[in-house]
Amino acid sequence: ELLAARARDEQAQEVRAAPRFPVKAPVAVRPAPPRTAAPAVLVPPPPPAHARIEYATEQELAKDWIENLSQGGAFVRTSAPHPIGTEVLLDLALPDGARLEPRGVVAYVGAQGMGVRFELTEAQEEVLAAAIARISARPRRAIVVDDDALVRRMYAEALVARGFEVISASSGEEGLHLLMEELLTLDLLLTDIRMPGISGEELVRLVRKTGGEADLAIVAVSGRLEPGDEAKLEEAGASAVLDKSLGPEMIAQAADAVIERLRLAHADAA
């Protein structure tokens, strides 16, 4: 009887431990099963920042190829550059309509924009190489600067006969303006030494000082070479100094030889 009474007391305690509603039968309280943790939600990383460079002309692409693209870099002009280390998706719009979207990282930030280091896929490299090859395959181009219209025409005809495209200028000032616009597409500057305004010597110095352009062949000509002229012109940066008495055909031939000599010299240096 004592054991039965104790059992009845324990049952009563169990009932008293769980009473939220009236019950008619003994109720046993059992602990709730442990809660399972909610599955982790994977948050995708934010998309990389975008930066766009549009090359309106082949000249722009050729210049940036020399300065940046060939070394795996690009400079994006922007007033709101991303911090260094930011992942960037570049949008490179080429002059022929092709688009490249290499991924890169901001490596430099300055007042004018940001420098981005990037890597091209094999397919992207082929597209860019084809665009550069088309630019490189263009005809050779020359600029003739002389204040005498007849002389300009004779030099131009002699150069065209050797496969050049030719533009011309009637003064050193006009020649300098054209050179700054066309510099990266030119192979030859043929200039008279003695001209009103900017002389041939000054023009040569300005071209070499402004852009360097060691690949540009510069041939200076004069109908009256005086002692010391050749040394001064060569010191200024002329590749060759010739007398006009040679005639247009011989001068064009000599200029062609200067271009080839420079090409071989750069190939050996590389």
mmCIF file of C-alpha atoms in Angstrom:
data_model
loop_
_atom_site.group_PDB
_atom_site.id
_atom_site.type_symbol
_atom_site.label_atom_id
_atom_site.label_comp_id
_atom_site.label_asym_id
_atom_site.label_seq_id
_atom_site.Cartn_x
_atom_site.Cartn_y
_atom_site.Cartn_z
ATOM 1 C CA GLU A 1 0.000 0.000 0.000
ATOM 2 C CA LEU A 2 2.865 2.361 0.735
ATOM 3 C CA LEU A 3 4.332 1.773 -2.707
ATOM 4 C CA ALA A 4 0.984 2.266 -4.371
ATOM 5 C CA ALA A 5 0.474 5.558 -2.539
ATOM 6 C CA ARG A 6 3.905 6.782 -3.608
ATOM 7 C CA ALA A 7 3.126 5.891 -7.217
ATOM 8 C CA ARG A 8 -0.131 7.807 -7.020
ATOM 9 C CA ASP A 9 1.755 10.871 -5.641
ATOM 10 C CA GLU A 10 4.312 10.743 -8.500
ATOM 11 C CA GLN A 11 1.515 10.553 -11.068
ATOM 12 C CA ALA A 12 -0.154 13.549 -9.477
ATOM 13 C CA GLN A 13 3.101 15.531 -9.595
ATOM 14 C CA GLU A 14 3.463 14.717 -13.315
ATOM 15 C CA VAL A 15 -0.069 15.956 -13.943
ATOM 16 C CA ARG A 16 0.545 19.169 -11.967
ATOM 17 C CA ALA A 17 3.712 19.824 -13.996
ATOM 18 C CA ALA A 18 1.857 20.097 -17.301
ATOM 19 C CA PRO A 19 -1.598 21.478 -16.846
ATOM 20 C CA ARG A 20 -2.583 24.045 -19.384
ATOM 21 C CA PHE A 21 -5.993 22.486 -19.992
ATOM 22 C CA PRO A 22 -8.211 20.221 -17.855
ATOM 23 C CA VAL A 23 -7.463 16.578 -18.442
ATOM 24 C CA LYS A 24 -9.295 13.403 -17.492
ATOM 25 C CA ALA A 25 -6.382 11.051 -17.596
ATOM 26 C CA PRO A 26 -2.856 11.028 -16.201
ATOM 27 C CA VAL A 27 -0.463 13.064 -18.409
ATOM 28 C CA ALA A 28 3.298 12.596 -18.597
ATOM 29 C CA VAL A 29 5.424 15.616 -19.494
ATOM 30 C CA ARG A 30 8.338 14.889 -21.782
ATOM 31 C CA PRO A 31 11.035 17.386 -22.877
ATOM 32 C CA ALA A 32 10.591 18.846 -26.356
ATOM 33 C CA PRO A 33 12.943 17.547 -29.022
ATOM 34 C CA PRO A 34 15.976 19.776 -29.591
ATOM 35 C CA ARG A 35 15.577 22.415 -32.278
ATOM 36 C CA THR A 36 17.579 21.953 -35.450
ATOM 37 C CA ALA A 37 19.559 24.954 -36.675
ATOM 38 C CA ALA A 38 18.121 26.733 -39.695
ATOM 39 C CA PRO A 39 20.081 26.040 -42.906
ATOM 40 C CA ALA A 40 22.694 28.689 -43.688
ATOM 41 C CA VAL A 41 21.721 31.109 -46.445
ATOM 42 C CA LEU A 42 24.542 31.640 -48.932
ATOM 43 C CA VAL A 43 24.811 35.292 -49.917
ATOM 44 C CA PRO A 44 26.431 35.702 -53.340
ATOM 45 C CA PRO A 45 29.366 38.127 -53.470
ATOM 46 C CA PRO A 46 28.559 41.540 -54.902
ATOM 47 C CA PRO A 47 29.223 41.904 -58.628
ATOM 48 C CA PRO A 48 32.495 43.620 -59.563
ATOM 49 C CA ALA A 49 32.488 47.326 -60.310
ATOM 50 C CA HIS A 50 32.321 48.329 -63.966
ATOM 51 C CA ALA A 51 34.675 50.628 -65.849
ATOM 52 C CA ARG A 52 34.403 51.516 -69.539
ATOM 53 C CA ILE A 53 37.035 52.649 -72.022
ATOM 54 C CA GLU A 54 35.904 53.480 -75.552
ATOM 55 C CA TYR A 55 38.469 53.859 -78.341
ATOM 56 C CA ALA A 56 36.922 56.135 -80.952
ATOM 57 C CA THR A 57 39.802 55.791 -83.433
ATOM 58 C CA GLU A 58 42.546 53.341 -84.302
ATOM 59 C CA GLN A 59 45.057 56.017 -83.297
ATOM 60 C CA GLU A 60 43.655 56.066 -79.759
ATOM 61 C CA LEU A 61 43.861 52.280 -79.538
ATOM 62 C CA ALA A 62 47.407 52.230 -80.943
ATOM 63 C CA LYS A 63 48.555 54.823 -78.408
ATOM 64 C CA ASP A 64 46.984 53.011 -75.452
ATOM 65 C CA TRP A 65 48.392 49.701 -76.710
ATOM 66 C CA ILE A 66 51.906 51.161 -76.547
ATOM 67 C CA GLU A 67 51.430 52.852 -73.178
ATOM 68 C CA ASN A 68 49.177 50.444 -71.263
ATOM 69 C CA LEU A 69 47.369 47.528 -72.897
ATOM 70 C CA SER A 70 50.469 45.669 -74.064
ATOM 71 C CA GLN A 71 51.631 45.596 -70.419
ATOM 72 C CA GLY A 72 48.356 44.279 -69.003
ATOM 73 C CA GLY A 73 47.144 47.618 -67.726
ATOM 74 C CA ALA A 74 44.531 50.255 -68.498
ATOM 75 C CA PHE A 75 43.941 53.772 -67.233
ATOM 76 C CA VAL A 76 40.312 54.734 -66.672
ATOM 77 C CA ARG A 77 39.654 58.459 -66.496
ATOM 78 C CA THR A 78 37.034 59.115 -63.828
ATOM 79 C CA SER A 79 36.292 61.652 -61.112
ATOM 80 C CA ALA A 80 35.163 58.850 -58.765
ATOM 81 C CA PRO A 81 37.816 56.119 -58.842
ATOM 82 C CA HIS A 82 37.345 52.923 -56.850
ATOM 83 C CA PRO A 83 39.710 52.164 -53.951
ATOM 84 C CA ILE A 84 42.906 50.235 -54.607
ATOM 85 C CA GLY A 85 42.218 46.506 -54.546
ATOM 86 C CA THR A 86 38.663 46.801 -55.898
ATOM 87 C CA GLU A 87 37.742 44.133 -58.431
ATOM 88 C CA VAL A 88 36.706 45.730 -61.708
ATOM 89 C CA LEU A 89 35.056 44.419 -64.865
ATOM 90 C CA LEU A 90 36.546 46.407 -67.741
ATOM 91 C CA ASP A 91 34.466 47.171 -70.799
ATOM 92 C CA LEU A 92 36.873 47.868 -73.653
ATOM 93 C CA ALA A 93 35.072 49.079 -76.788
ATOM 94 C CA LEU A 94 37.390 48.783 -79.810
ATOM 95 C CA PRO A 95 37.111 50.982 -82.939
ATOM 96 C CA ASP A 96 35.905 48.057 -85.087
ATOM 97 C CA GLY A 97 32.947 47.412 -82.776
ATOM 98 C CA ALA A 98 34.486 44.479 -80.882
ATOM 99 C CA ARG A 99 34.042 44.409 -77.102
ATOM 100 C CA LEU A 100 36.326 42.930 -74.462
ATOM 101 C CA GLU A 101 35.351 42.455 -70.805
ATOM 102 C CA PRO A 102 38.423 41.325 -68.868
ATOM 103 C CA ARG A 103 38.398 41.216 -65.080
ATOM 104 C CA GLY A 104 40.937 43.324 -63.256
ATOM 105 C CA VAL A 105 41.920 44.957 -59.985
ATOM 106 C CA VAL A 106 42.455 48.650 -59.234
ATOM 107 C CA ALA A 107 46.196 49.090 -58.725
ATOM 108 C CA TYR A 108 46.534 52.872 -58.747
ATOM 109 C CA VAL A 109 44.330 55.839 -57.898
ATOM 110 C CA GLY A 110 45.084 59.431 -58.836
ATOM 111 C CA ALA A 111 43.415 62.764 -59.446
ATOM 112 C CA GLN A 112 42.624 61.884 -63.066
ATOM 113 C CA GLY A 113 41.304 58.366 -62.533
ATOM 114 C CA MET A 114 42.489 54.853 -61.732
ATOM 115 C CA GLY A 115 44.931 52.336 -63.137
ATOM 116 C CA VAL A 116 43.641 48.780 -63.535
ATOM 117 C CA ARG A 117 45.703 45.605 -63.877
ATOM 118 C CA PHE A 118 43.892 42.940 -65.880
ATOM 119 C CA GLU A 119 44.342 39.572 -67.557
ATOM 120 C CA LEU A 120 42.830 38.591 -70.906
ATOM 121 C CA THR A 121 41.493 35.179 -71.727
ATOM 122 C CA GLU A 122 42.971 33.425 -74.737
ATOM 123 C CA ALA A 123 39.945 34.384 -76.845
ATOM 124 C CA GLN A 124 40.169 38.024 -75.736
ATOM 125 C CA GLU A 125 43.882 38.122 -76.569
ATOM 126 C CA GLU A 126 43.094 36.938 -80.091
ATOM 127 C CA VAL A 127 40.500 39.690 -80.594
ATOM 128 C CA LEU A 128 42.858 42.414 -79.372
ATOM 129 C CA ALA A 129 45.805 41.037 -81.370
ATOM 130 C CA ALA A 130 43.682 41.051 -84.540
ATOM 131 C CA ALA A 131 42.736 44.700 -83.964
ATOM 132 C CA ILE A 132 46.372 45.720 -83.425
ATOM 133 C CA ALA A 133 47.460 43.712 -86.487
ATOM 134 C CA ARG A 134 44.984 45.596 -88.665
ATOM 135 C CA ILE A 135 46.412 48.899 -87.450
ATOM 136 C CA SER A 136 49.996 47.736 -87.983
ATOM 137 C CA ALA A 137 49.217 46.560 -91.509
ATOM 138 C CA ARG A 138 48.330 50.060 -92.698
ATOM 139 C CA PRO A 139 50.426 51.718 -95.436
ATOM 140 C CA ARG A 140 53.389 53.747 -94.294
ATOM 141 C CA ARG A 141 52.552 57.412 -93.784
ATOM 142 C CA ALA A 142 54.658 60.532 -94.154
ATOM 143 C CA ILE A 143 54.216 64.228 -93.503
ATOM 144 C CA VAL A 144 55.978 66.742 -95.749
ATOM 145 C CA VAL A 145 56.554 70.225 -94.323
ATOM 146 C CA ASP A 146 57.778 72.927 -96.731
ATOM 147 C CA ASP A 147 56.693 76.495 -97.421
ATOM 148 C CA ASP A 148 57.030 75.945 -101.209
ATOM 149 C CA ALA A 149 53.878 74.345 -102.661
ATOM 150 C CA LEU A 150 55.687 72.975 -105.746
ATOM 151 C CA VAL A 151 58.382 71.328 -103.628
ATOM 152 C CA ARG A 152 55.741 69.811 -101.336
ATOM 153 C CA ARG A 153 53.952 68.302 -104.318
ATOM 154 C CA MET A 154 57.151 66.843 -105.824
ATOM 155 C CA TYR A 155 58.185 65.245 -102.528
ATOM 156 C CA ALA A 156 54.662 63.886 -102.010
ATOM 157 C CA GLU A 157 54.587 62.334 -105.496
ATOM 158 C CA ALA A 158 57.996 60.718 -104.991
ATOM 159 C CA LEU A 159 56.919 59.241 -101.649
ATOM 160 C CA VAL A 160 53.561 58.031 -102.982
ATOM 161 C CA ALA A 161 55.482 56.224 -105.746
ATOM 162 C CA ARG A 162 57.272 54.311 -102.974
ATOM 163 C CA GLY A 163 54.011 53.262 -101.301
ATOM 164 C CA PHE A 164 53.527 56.051 -98.760
ATOM 165 C CA GLU A 165 50.377 57.878 -97.789
ATOM 166 C CA VAL A 166 51.304 61.553 -97.557
ATOM 167 C CA ILE A 167 49.922 64.563 -95.736
ATOM 168 C CA SER A 168 51.546 67.968 -96.047
ATOM 169 C CA ALA A 169 51.875 71.301 -94.268
ATOM 170 C CA SER A 170 52.950 74.701 -95.559
ATOM 171 C CA SER A 171 54.624 75.899 -92.345
ATOM 172 C CA GLY A 172 56.299 74.669 -89.213
ATOM 173 C CA GLU A 173 53.285 75.721 -87.154
ATOM 174 C CA GLU A 174 50.866 73.756 -89.326
ATOM 175 C CA GLY A 175 53.250 70.834 -89.425
ATOM 176 C CA LEU A 176 53.521 70.735 -85.625
ATOM 177 C CA HIS A 177 49.720 70.770 -85.286
ATOM 178 C CA LEU A 178 49.333 67.871 -87.728
ATOM 179 C CA LEU A 179 52.142 65.958 -86.069
ATOM 180 C CA MET A 180 50.506 66.133 -82.671
ATOM 181 C CA GLU A 181 47.278 64.768 -84.174
ATOM 182 C CA GLU A 182 48.819 62.067 -86.364
ATOM 183 C CA LEU A 183 52.067 61.228 -84.582
ATOM 184 C CA LEU A 184 51.319 57.596 -83.800
ATOM 185 C CA THR A 185 50.284 56.851 -87.373
ATOM 186 C CA LEU A 186 53.337 58.450 -89.021
ATOM 187 C CA ASP A 187 56.541 56.776 -90.119
ATOM 188 C CA LEU A 188 58.341 59.779 -91.612
ATOM 189 C CA LEU A 189 58.682 63.520 -91.176
ATOM 190 C CA LEU A 190 60.308 65.201 -94.172
ATOM 191 C CA THR A 191 60.871 68.876 -93.410
ATOM 192 C CA ASP A 192 62.579 71.859 -94.937
ATOM 193 C CA ILE A 193 65.160 73.452 -92.655
ATOM 194 C CA ARG A 194 64.594 77.118 -93.479
ATOM 195 C CA MET A 195 60.991 78.271 -93.161
ATOM 196 C CA PRO A 196 59.286 81.404 -91.808
ATOM 197 C CA GLY A 197 58.042 81.067 -88.232
ATOM 198 C CA ILE A 198 59.006 77.691 -86.777
ATOM 199 C CA SER A 199 62.104 76.525 -88.619
ATOM 200 C CA GLY A 200 62.861 72.938 -89.495
ATOM 201 C CA GLU A 201 65.373 72.700 -86.664
ATOM 202 C CA GLU A 202 62.849 74.030 -84.134
ATOM 203 C CA LEU A 203 60.215 71.637 -85.465
ATOM 204 C CA VAL A 204 62.535 68.667 -85.012
ATOM 205 C CA ARG A 205 63.393 69.711 -81.466
ATOM 206 C CA LEU A 206 59.739 70.206 -80.536
ATOM 207 C CA VAL A 207 58.712 66.828 -81.923
ATOM 208 C CA ARG A 208 61.465 64.962 -80.096
ATOM 209 C CA LYS A 209 60.924 66.920 -76.882
ATOM 210 C CA THR A 210 57.140 66.607 -76.865
ATOM 211 C CA GLY A 211 56.625 62.987 -77.779
ATOM 212 C CA GLY A 212 60.058 61.433 -78.080
ATOM 213 C CA GLU A 213 58.914 58.993 -80.774
ATOM 214 C CA ALA A 214 62.218 57.311 -81.473
ATOM 215 C CA ASP A 215 60.452 55.217 -84.128
ATOM 216 C CA LEU A 216 59.634 58.281 -86.224
ATOM 217 C CA ALA A 217 62.196 58.864 -88.976
ATOM 218 C CA ILE A 218 62.947 62.573 -89.397
ATOM 219 C CA VAL A 219 64.684 63.740 -92.554
ATOM 220 C CA ALA A 220 65.622 67.421 -92.823
ATOM 221 C CA VAL A 221 66.383 68.927 -96.235
ATOM 222 C CA SER A 222 67.729 72.273 -97.432
ATOM 223 C CA GLY A 223 68.747 73.860 -100.697
ATOM 224 C CA ARG A 224 71.546 75.648 -98.881
ATOM 225 C CA LEU A 225 73.346 73.593 -96.278
ATOM 226 C CA GLU A 226 75.827 75.625 -94.292
ATOM 227 C CA PRO A 227 78.705 74.388 -92.104
ATOM 228 C CA GLY A 228 77.350 73.095 -88.802
ATOM 229 C CA ASP A 229 73.769 72.582 -90.098
ATOM 230 C CA GLU A 230 74.047 68.817 -90.186
ATOM 231 C CA ALA A 231 75.488 68.595 -86.672
ATOM 232 C CA LYS A 232 72.809 70.911 -85.228
ATOM 233 C CA LEU A 233 69.968 69.017 -86.892
ATOM 234 C CA GLU A 234 71.265 65.636 -85.769
ATOM 235 C CA GLU A 235 71.712 66.957 -82.244
ATOM 236 C CA ALA A 236 68.098 68.174 -82.364
ATOM 237 C CA GLY A 237 66.945 64.674 -83.296
ATOM 238 C CA ALA A 238 67.032 64.443 -87.102
ATOM 239 C CA SER A 239 67.693 60.949 -88.459
ATOM 240 C CA ALA A 240 69.311 62.329 -91.635
ATOM 241 C CA VAL A 241 70.115 65.709 -93.211
ATOM 242 C CA LEU A 242 70.009 65.926 -97.021
ATOM 243 C CA ASP A 243 70.654 68.493 -99.737
ATOM 244 C CA LYS A 244 67.677 69.314 -101.953
ATOM 245 C CA SER A 245 69.933 69.074 -104.971
ATOM 246 C CA LEU A 246 69.588 65.283 -104.731
ATOM 247 C CA GLY A 247 66.097 65.631 -106.193
ATOM 248 C CA PRO A 248 62.740 64.312 -104.924
ATOM 249 C CA GLU A 249 63.245 60.683 -106.010
ATOM 250 C CA MET A 250 66.648 60.317 -104.363
ATOM 251 C CA ILE A 251 65.429 62.060 -101.207
ATOM 252 C CA ALA A 252 62.425 59.715 -101.041
ATOM 253 C CA GLN A 253 64.758 56.745 -101.522
ATOM 254 C CA ALA A 254 67.080 57.972 -98.783
ATOM 255 C CA ALA A 255 64.127 58.551 -96.436
ATOM 256 C CA ASP A 256 62.920 55.009 -97.119
ATOM 257 C CA ALA A 257 66.372 53.705 -96.222
ATOM 258 C CA VAL A 258 66.353 55.687 -92.962
ATOM 259 C CA ILE A 259 63.041 54.085 -91.959
ATOM 260 C CA GLU A 260 64.422 50.616 -92.638
ATOM 261 C CA ARG A 261 67.609 51.390 -90.719
ATOM 262 C CA LEU A 262 65.597 52.484 -87.681
ATOM 263 C CA ARG A 263 63.385 49.410 -87.914
ATOM 264 C CA LEU A 264 66.385 47.081 -87.914
ATOM 265 C CA ALA A 265 68.014 48.979 -85.047
ATOM 266 C CA HIS A 266 64.885 48.609 -82.899
ATOM 267 C CA ALA A 267 64.560 44.934 -83.822
ATOM 268 C CA ASP A 268 68.136 44.307 -82.712
ATOM 269 C CA ALA A 269 67.554 46.225 -79.468
ATOM 270 C CA ALA A 270 64.488 44.113 -78.710
#
